[in-house]
Amino acid sequence: MSLGNGRPYLAIPGPSVMPDRVLAAMHRAAPNIYGGPLHEMTASVVADLRRVARTTAHVAIYIANGHGAWEAANANLFSRGDRALVAINGRFGEGWAASAERLGVAVERLDFGRRAPAEPSRIAEALAADRTGGIRAVLVTHVDTASSVRNDIAAIRRAMDATGHPALLAVDAIASLGCDPLHMDEWGIDVLVSASQKGLMVPPGLGFVWISDRALERCRGSDLRTPYWDWGPRADPAEYWQHFCGTAPTHHLYGLREALTMLLDEEGLEAAWARHRALAGAVWAAFDAWGREGGIALNVVDPGHRGFSVTAARIGGGGAGRLRDWCEAEAGVTLGIGLGMAEPGSAAYGDFLRVAHMGHVNAHMTLGALAVMEAGMRALAIPHGPGALDAAAAAIA
């Protein structure tokens, strides 16, 4: 007998849980794409994308996932032979570096491991050593979706400024937008990338790039851009179709319009940040209690370096993999794989998992997922400390 029948809960770090209101907004006939309400709605979406990133920057929307948003940023930031400095502390920092490299960009990697944030001083040292100013941009994840490490973007910007180096700062906020505090203009971010399927609660399919005036001007001559990826017409379209280099992603836009209304006008962005912080705290409290016995531990030791949207953890002896299988088959809860923490097929691959608490998630969903995980640990005889659910409830209370 399985207790997994009923509505499943996808507690993975994207695609996240989609509100019924978002799905309902998308469930409609195709609109006129040549004028009228769709054009007006798109203008309101662009304005609210600025609000959610706390910026007055230009916005380019792509029919793409997060990898597409990386490529859009790379294709406009760089010319062939340009150099990029990439701070890496997870699979997605490495992925962005590899994306740039495959386009012909010379990439210098600063690897900070998988459990700690980037050190601004090391970034500054690398820039100071670049006496010719050949590094066009520094690429860094705000929260790496795989490791759950959160980088201090404001501190990185200050360190960059102190060197006097002209490099642009490009930030991946795919896992953090709408979940963790993020201030594009205040933090001095030149290029920001994100996507629809995580904190914005919309199905995968939309990638976003925000571009500062400085970045737009500095990158006008970049020769990697192609007609589709060129952010110029998208950021300042003379005609509506140029927003998307063709037909608009109409139904994604309807869903995004509803999601932004929920996030910005009903809950409020700062309240959403606080909700994500509280739900993350409940997950951390549970793992702290479980970790008093057995090989259970959070990936990031310092709470100040953890993202609020997803938590990466280790349950040794293959316990994480067995627990993931049990939770999905027996209780209808799907947890994330430990992406990039060990090679697939290796003995350690089954030791890692991720618990997402991003987007359309509330207290009973997070507490329920934790209760299911404890039930699975008991069913599978995975050693764990007591009191995890009490600790999580206390954190919520």
Short mmCIF file of C-alpha atoms in Angstrom, two decimals:
data_model
loop_
_atom_site.label_atom_id
_atom_site.label_comp_id
_atom_site.label_asym_id
_atom_site.label_seq_id
_atom_site.Cartn_x
_atom_site.Cartn_y
_atom_site.Cartn_z
CA MET A 1 0.00 0.00 0.00
CA SER A 2 1.18 3.50 -0.84
CA LEU A 3 0.07 6.67 0.91
CA GLY A 4 1.22 8.69 -2.10
CA ASN A 5 -2.16 8.88 -3.83
CA GLY A 6 -3.70 12.33 -3.78
CA ARG A 7 -2.22 15.66 -4.77
CA PRO A 8 1.58 15.32 -4.95
CA TYR A 9 3.99 17.92 -3.61
CA LEU A 10 6.98 18.77 -5.80
CA ALA A 11 9.56 20.01 -3.28
CA ILE A 12 12.30 20.39 -5.88
CA PRO A 13 14.09 23.65 -6.75
CA GLY A 14 12.21 24.28 -9.99
CA PRO A 15 9.85 23.92 -11.56
CA SER A 16 8.28 25.08 -8.35
CA VAL A 17 4.67 24.74 -7.24
CA MET A 18 2.42 26.76 -9.54
CA PRO A 19 -0.57 28.55 -8.00
CA ASP A 20 -3.97 27.53 -9.30
CA ARG A 21 -4.53 31.19 -10.15
CA VAL A 22 -1.50 31.18 -12.45
CA LEU A 23 -2.66 28.01 -14.18
CA ALA A 24 -6.18 29.41 -14.52
CA ALA A 25 -4.84 32.64 -16.01
CA MET A 26 -3.07 30.59 -18.69
CA HIS A 27 -6.13 28.47 -19.45
CA ARG A 28 -7.69 30.66 -22.13
CA ALA A 29 -7.89 31.09 -25.85
CA ALA A 30 -5.00 32.65 -27.75
CA PRO A 31 -5.22 36.44 -27.94
CA ASN A 32 -4.69 38.92 -30.76
CA ILE A 33 -0.92 39.41 -30.82
CA TYR A 34 -1.02 42.49 -33.06
CA GLY A 35 -2.53 45.00 -30.65
CA GLY A 36 -4.89 45.63 -27.77
CA PRO A 37 -4.87 44.22 -24.22
CA LEU A 38 -1.89 41.89 -24.73
CA HIS A 39 0.37 44.84 -25.52
CA GLU A 40 -0.86 46.74 -22.47
CA MET A 41 -0.38 43.71 -20.25
CA THR A 42 3.16 43.18 -21.53
CA ALA A 43 4.06 46.74 -20.61
CA SER A 44 2.79 46.13 -17.08
CA VAL A 45 4.81 42.88 -16.88
CA VAL A 46 8.01 44.67 -17.89
CA ALA A 47 7.37 47.37 -15.28
CA ASP A 48 6.81 44.76 -12.57
CA LEU A 49 9.90 42.79 -13.56
CA ARG A 50 11.79 45.97 -12.68
CA ARG A 51 9.98 46.11 -9.33
CA VAL A 52 10.82 42.51 -8.42
CA ALA A 53 14.53 43.11 -9.14
CA ARG A 54 14.49 46.51 -7.40
CA THR A 55 15.84 48.29 -10.47
CA THR A 56 15.19 50.87 -13.14
CA ALA A 57 17.28 48.86 -15.63
CA HIS A 58 16.25 47.72 -19.08
CA VAL A 59 14.48 44.33 -19.29
CA ALA A 60 14.82 41.71 -22.02
CA ILE A 61 12.45 38.72 -22.05
CA TYR A 62 13.41 35.49 -23.82
CA ILE A 63 11.42 32.37 -24.62
CA ALA A 64 13.98 30.22 -22.80
CA ASN A 65 14.91 28.56 -19.52
CA GLY A 66 17.70 29.67 -17.20
CA HIS A 67 20.37 28.24 -19.50
CA GLY A 68 18.94 30.42 -22.24
CA ALA A 69 19.15 33.46 -19.96
CA TRP A 70 22.85 32.64 -19.40
CA GLU A 71 23.43 32.46 -23.13
CA ALA A 72 21.57 35.71 -23.71
CA ALA A 73 23.77 37.46 -21.15
CA ASN A 74 26.97 35.89 -22.50
CA ALA A 75 26.16 36.63 -26.14
CA ASN A 76 25.70 40.33 -25.38
CA LEU A 77 28.36 40.80 -22.72
CA PHE A 78 31.29 39.33 -24.64
CA SER A 79 33.09 39.33 -27.94
CA ARG A 80 35.21 36.44 -29.19
CA GLY A 81 38.41 36.26 -27.18
CA ASP A 82 37.11 38.35 -24.28
CA ARG A 83 37.82 37.16 -20.77
CA ALA A 84 35.41 36.38 -17.95
CA LEU A 85 36.13 35.88 -14.26
CA VAL A 86 33.65 33.38 -12.78
CA ALA A 87 33.15 32.77 -9.05
CA ILE A 88 32.01 29.17 -8.55
CA ASN A 89 30.47 27.51 -5.51
CA GLY A 90 28.12 25.02 -7.08
CA ARG A 91 27.00 23.25 -10.22
CA PHE A 92 25.31 26.35 -11.63
CA GLY A 93 28.31 28.63 -11.25
CA GLU A 94 30.25 26.04 -13.20
CA GLY A 95 27.43 25.78 -15.72
CA TRP A 96 27.45 29.50 -16.44
CA ALA A 97 31.24 29.39 -16.88
CA ALA A 98 30.94 26.48 -19.31
CA SER A 99 28.24 28.30 -21.26
CA ALA A 100 30.53 31.30 -21.75
CA GLU A 101 33.47 29.07 -22.64
CA ARG A 102 31.55 27.26 -25.37
CA LEU A 103 30.82 30.62 -26.99
CA GLY A 104 34.54 31.32 -27.23
CA VAL A 105 35.04 33.38 -24.08
CA ALA A 106 38.27 32.80 -22.15
CA VAL A 107 37.13 31.86 -18.66
CA GLU A 108 39.13 32.20 -15.46
CA ARG A 109 37.52 30.20 -12.68
CA LEU A 110 37.71 31.00 -8.97
CA ASP A 111 36.43 27.85 -7.27
CA PHE A 112 35.30 28.33 -3.68
CA GLY A 113 34.11 24.76 -3.19
CA ARG A 114 30.51 23.72 -2.66
CA ARG A 115 29.94 24.81 0.94
CA ALA A 116 31.12 28.41 1.27
CA PRO A 117 30.49 31.72 -0.48
CA ALA A 118 32.83 33.54 -2.80
CA GLU A 119 35.49 35.62 -1.09
CA PRO A 120 35.35 39.21 -2.37
CA SER A 121 39.04 39.66 -1.61
CA ARG A 122 40.01 36.86 -4.01
CA ILE A 123 37.88 38.37 -6.74
CA ALA A 124 39.57 41.71 -6.12
CA GLU A 125 43.00 40.09 -6.28
CA ALA A 126 42.20 38.49 -9.63
CA LEU A 127 41.00 41.81 -11.03
CA ALA A 128 44.03 43.67 -9.67
CA ALA A 129 46.29 41.15 -11.43
CA ASP A 130 44.56 41.93 -14.74
CA ARG A 131 46.63 45.02 -15.50
CA THR A 132 45.42 45.29 -19.10
CA GLY A 133 41.74 45.35 -18.13
CA GLY A 134 41.05 42.33 -20.31
CA ILE A 135 38.41 40.83 -18.00
CA ARG A 136 35.12 42.07 -19.42
CA ALA A 137 32.84 40.80 -16.63
CA VAL A 138 32.67 38.95 -13.33
CA LEU A 139 29.96 36.25 -13.31
CA VAL A 140 28.56 35.03 -10.00
CA THR A 141 25.46 33.23 -8.76
CA HIS A 142 23.44 34.95 -6.05
CA VAL A 143 22.19 31.58 -4.76
CA ASP A 144 23.58 28.48 -6.43
CA THR A 145 20.59 26.17 -6.87
CA ALA A 146 22.71 23.05 -6.43
CA SER A 147 24.72 23.85 -3.32
CA SER A 148 22.29 26.42 -1.79
CA VAL A 149 25.26 28.76 -1.10
CA ARG A 150 24.31 32.44 -1.13
CA ASN A 151 26.94 34.96 -2.18
CA ASP A 152 27.20 38.49 -0.80
CA ILE A 153 26.74 40.43 -4.01
CA ALA A 154 27.01 43.88 -2.43
CA ALA A 155 30.36 42.95 -0.85
CA ILE A 156 31.63 41.62 -4.18
CA ARG A 157 30.66 44.88 -5.88
CA ARG A 158 32.48 46.91 -3.21
CA ALA A 159 35.59 44.79 -3.63
CA MET A 160 35.46 45.22 -7.40
CA ASP A 161 35.03 48.98 -7.12
CA ALA A 162 37.99 49.23 -4.75
CA THR A 163 40.30 47.87 -7.45
CA GLY A 164 39.27 50.47 -10.02
CA HIS A 165 38.88 47.68 -12.59
CA PRO A 166 36.23 48.36 -15.28
CA ALA A 167 34.73 44.83 -15.23
CA LEU A 168 30.96 44.56 -15.29
CA LEU A 169 29.19 42.53 -12.59
CA ALA A 170 26.75 39.90 -13.90
CA VAL A 171 24.62 37.96 -11.41
CA ASP A 172 22.55 34.79 -11.75
CA ALA A 173 19.39 35.24 -9.63
CA ILE A 174 17.56 32.24 -11.09
CA ALA A 175 17.16 30.55 -7.69
CA SER A 176 16.82 33.70 -5.59
CA LEU A 177 14.52 36.16 -7.37
CA GLY A 178 11.38 36.64 -5.30
CA CYS A 179 12.78 34.50 -2.47
CA ASP A 180 15.91 36.22 -1.12
CA PRO A 181 16.39 39.98 -0.73
CA LEU A 182 17.87 41.30 -3.97
CA HIS A 183 18.53 44.93 -4.91
CA MET A 184 19.98 45.22 -8.41
CA ASP A 185 20.56 48.98 -8.41
CA GLU A 186 21.60 49.36 -4.78
CA TRP A 187 24.11 46.52 -5.10
CA GLY A 188 25.60 47.81 -8.33
CA ILE A 189 24.69 44.84 -10.52
CA ASP A 190 25.20 45.53 -14.23
CA VAL A 191 23.49 42.45 -15.68
CA LEU A 192 21.00 40.23 -13.84
CA VAL A 193 19.57 36.96 -15.16
CA SER A 194 16.64 34.91 -13.93
CA ALA A 195 13.83 32.65 -15.12
CA SER A 196 10.14 32.03 -14.59
CA GLN A 197 10.05 28.59 -12.98
CA LYS A 198 11.24 29.19 -9.44
CA GLY A 199 10.35 32.13 -7.19
CA LEU A 200 8.12 33.61 -9.89
CA MET A 201 5.85 30.52 -9.81
CA VAL A 202 5.33 30.25 -13.59
CA PRO A 203 6.04 27.18 -15.78
CA PRO A 204 9.52 26.94 -17.30
CA GLY A 205 9.84 28.82 -20.54
CA LEU A 206 10.69 32.46 -19.82
CA GLY A 207 14.20 33.78 -19.24
CA PHE A 208 14.87 37.36 -18.14
CA VAL A 209 17.87 39.65 -18.41
CA TRP A 210 18.04 43.06 -16.75
CA ILE A 211 20.66 45.40 -18.24
CA SER A 212 22.04 48.57 -16.68
CA ASP A 213 22.71 51.65 -18.82
CA ARG A 214 26.42 51.06 -18.22
CA ALA A 215 26.25 47.50 -19.50
CA LEU A 216 24.12 48.46 -22.49
CA GLU A 217 26.64 51.09 -23.54
CA ARG A 218 29.75 48.99 -22.83
CA CYS A 219 28.44 46.02 -24.79
CA ARG A 220 27.17 47.73 -27.94
CA GLY A 221 30.04 46.33 -30.01
CA SER A 222 29.96 42.76 -28.70
CA ASP A 223 30.26 40.37 -31.63
CA LEU A 224 28.83 37.18 -30.12
CA ARG A 225 25.24 38.34 -30.36
CA THR A 226 22.95 36.88 -33.01
CA PRO A 227 19.54 38.19 -34.11
CA TYR A 228 17.65 36.09 -31.58
CA TRP A 229 19.85 36.71 -28.55
CA ASP A 230 20.48 40.43 -29.20
CA TRP A 231 19.13 42.23 -26.15
CA GLY A 232 18.98 45.64 -27.83
CA PRO A 233 15.60 45.36 -29.62
CA ARG A 234 14.10 43.44 -26.69
CA ALA A 235 15.12 46.08 -24.17
CA ASP A 236 13.96 48.99 -26.34
CA PRO A 237 11.53 47.65 -28.96
CA ALA A 238 10.34 49.90 -31.76
CA GLU A 239 7.55 47.41 -32.45
CA TYR A 240 5.81 44.96 -30.13
CA TRP A 241 7.18 41.79 -31.77
CA GLN A 242 10.74 42.89 -30.96
CA HIS A 243 10.10 42.18 -27.27
CA PHE A 244 10.36 38.50 -28.19
CA CYS A 245 12.05 38.45 -31.62
CA GLY A 246 8.78 37.14 -33.02
CA THR A 247 5.55 35.74 -31.64
CA ALA A 248 4.93 36.55 -27.97
CA PRO A 249 4.83 33.70 -25.40
CA THR A 250 1.22 34.68 -24.79
CA HIS A 251 0.12 32.17 -22.19
CA HIS A 252 3.31 32.41 -20.17
CA LEU A 253 2.74 36.16 -20.08
CA TYR A 254 -0.78 35.67 -18.71
CA GLY A 255 0.59 33.41 -16.01
CA LEU A 256 3.43 35.79 -15.21
CA ARG A 257 1.03 38.72 -14.95
CA GLU A 258 -1.00 36.84 -12.33
CA ALA A 259 2.11 35.70 -10.43
CA LEU A 260 3.57 39.21 -10.26
CA THR A 261 0.26 40.55 -8.98
CA MET A 262 0.25 37.93 -6.23
CA LEU A 263 3.88 38.54 -5.33
CA LEU A 264 4.14 42.33 -5.54
CA ASP A 265 0.65 43.74 -5.00
CA GLU A 266 -1.00 41.22 -2.69
CA GLU A 267 1.67 39.60 -0.51
CA GLY A 268 4.34 42.24 -1.02
CA LEU A 269 7.94 41.52 -1.96
CA GLU A 270 9.42 42.08 1.50
CA ALA A 271 6.75 39.85 3.05
CA ALA A 272 7.63 37.15 0.50
CA TRP A 273 11.29 37.44 1.46
CA ALA A 274 10.32 37.06 5.13
CA ARG A 275 8.14 34.03 4.36
CA HIS A 276 10.97 32.30 2.55
CA ARG A 277 13.36 33.10 5.39
CA ALA A 278 10.93 31.59 7.93
CA LEU A 279 10.31 28.42 5.90
CA ALA A 280 14.05 27.97 5.37
CA GLY A 281 14.56 28.37 9.12
CA ALA A 282 12.12 25.53 9.80
CA VAL A 283 14.00 23.23 7.42
CA TRP A 284 17.33 24.16 8.97
CA ALA A 285 15.99 23.54 12.48
CA ALA A 286 14.79 20.07 11.51
CA PHE A 287 18.11 19.12 9.96
CA ASP A 288 20.00 20.43 12.99
CA ALA A 289 17.97 18.05 15.17
CA TRP A 290 18.26 15.10 12.79
CA GLY A 291 21.99 15.68 12.53
CA ARG A 292 22.66 15.03 16.20
CA GLU A 293 22.86 11.35 15.26
CA GLY A 294 24.00 9.64 12.08
CA GLY A 295 25.53 11.14 8.97
CA ILE A 296 23.01 13.95 8.45
CA ALA A 297 24.16 17.53 7.90
CA LEU A 298 23.28 20.68 6.02
CA ASN A 299 25.63 21.45 3.16
CA VAL A 300 26.29 25.06 4.20
CA VAL A 301 27.42 25.33 7.81
CA ASP A 302 26.94 29.07 8.36
CA PRO A 303 23.23 30.07 8.21
CA GLY A 304 24.28 33.50 6.95
CA HIS A 305 25.60 31.90 3.78
CA ARG A 306 22.47 29.85 2.97
CA GLY A 307 19.84 30.81 0.42
CA PHE A 308 16.20 31.03 1.48
CA SER A 309 14.78 29.21 -1.54
CA VAL A 310 16.41 25.77 -1.30
CA THR A 311 18.38 23.74 1.24
CA ALA A 312 21.05 21.24 0.24
CA ALA A 313 21.86 18.47 2.69
CA ARG A 314 23.74 15.20 3.13
CA ILE A 315 22.43 11.91 4.52
CA GLY A 316 25.33 9.48 4.38
CA GLY A 317 25.45 5.84 3.38
CA GLY A 318 23.16 6.45 0.45
CA GLY A 319 20.43 7.55 2.83
CA ALA A 320 19.47 10.62 0.83
CA GLY A 321 18.75 8.62 -2.31
CA ARG A 322 16.78 5.98 -0.44
CA LEU A 323 14.81 8.65 1.39
CA ARG A 324 14.00 10.48 -1.84
CA ASP A 325 12.67 7.26 -3.37
CA TRP A 326 10.56 6.45 -0.31
CA CYS A 327 9.08 9.95 0.02
CA GLU A 328 7.97 10.01 -3.61
CA ALA A 329 6.64 6.45 -3.84
CA GLU A 330 5.06 6.15 -0.41
CA ALA A 331 3.98 9.69 0.46
CA GLY A 332 3.73 11.76 -2.73
CA VAL A 333 6.56 14.17 -1.86
CA THR A 334 9.34 14.64 -4.43
CA LEU A 335 12.65 15.98 -3.10
CA GLY A 336 15.47 17.33 -5.25
CA ILE A 337 18.53 15.34 -6.21
CA GLY A 338 21.94 16.38 -4.91
CA LEU A 339 22.96 18.02 -8.16
CA GLY A 340 26.70 18.50 -8.62
CA MET A 341 27.65 17.27 -5.16
CA ALA A 342 28.97 13.91 -6.39
CA GLU A 343 29.32 12.28 -9.79
CA PRO A 344 26.35 10.19 -10.96
CA GLY A 345 27.14 6.54 -10.47
CA SER A 346 29.64 7.17 -7.69
CA ALA A 347 29.19 5.72 -4.22
CA ALA A 348 28.55 9.19 -2.79
CA TYR A 349 25.89 10.21 -5.31
CA GLY A 350 23.08 8.86 -3.14
CA ASP A 351 24.25 10.85 -0.12
CA PHE A 352 22.81 14.21 -1.18
CA LEU A 353 19.39 15.79 -1.61
CA ARG A 354 17.74 19.19 -1.70
CA VAL A 355 14.56 20.46 -0.08
CA ALA A 356 13.01 23.38 -1.94
CA HIS A 357 10.88 26.00 -0.22
CA MET A 358 10.55 28.47 -3.06
CA GLY A 359 7.66 30.31 -4.59
CA HIS A 360 4.09 29.26 -3.82
CA VAL A 361 4.91 27.44 -0.58
CA ASN A 362 3.50 27.92 2.91
CA ALA A 363 4.03 26.58 6.41
CA HIS A 364 1.87 23.47 6.15
CA MET A 365 3.58 22.41 2.92
CA THR A 366 7.07 22.73 4.42
CA LEU A 367 6.12 21.18 7.76
CA GLY A 368 4.34 18.38 5.92
CA ALA A 369 7.39 17.65 3.79
CA LEU A 370 9.56 17.50 6.90
CA ALA A 371 7.11 15.14 8.62
CA VAL A 372 7.14 12.87 5.56
CA MET A 373 10.95 12.89 5.60
CA GLU A 374 10.97 11.83 9.25
CA ALA A 375 8.49 9.06 8.52
CA GLY A 376 10.76 7.89 5.73
CA MET A 377 13.80 7.90 7.99
CA ARG A 378 11.93 5.72 10.46
CA ALA A 379 10.65 3.37 7.77
CA LEU A 380 14.14 2.99 6.30
CA ALA A 381 15.89 2.81 9.68
CA ILE A 382 18.08 5.80 8.82
CA PRO A 383 19.75 6.98 12.05
CA HIS A 384 18.63 10.47 13.01
CA GLY A 385 18.35 12.63 16.08
CA PRO A 386 15.02 13.28 17.81
CA GLY A 387 12.98 16.45 18.03
CA ALA A 388 13.18 17.63 14.43
CA LEU A 389 9.48 18.27 13.96
CA ASP A 390 9.22 20.06 17.29
CA ALA A 391 12.17 22.21 16.28
CA ALA A 392 10.62 23.03 12.91
CA ALA A 393 7.29 23.89 14.52
CA ALA A 394 9.05 26.10 17.04
CA ALA A 395 10.85 27.90 14.24
CA ILE A 396 7.53 28.59 12.50
CA ALA A 397 5.88 29.63 15.76
#
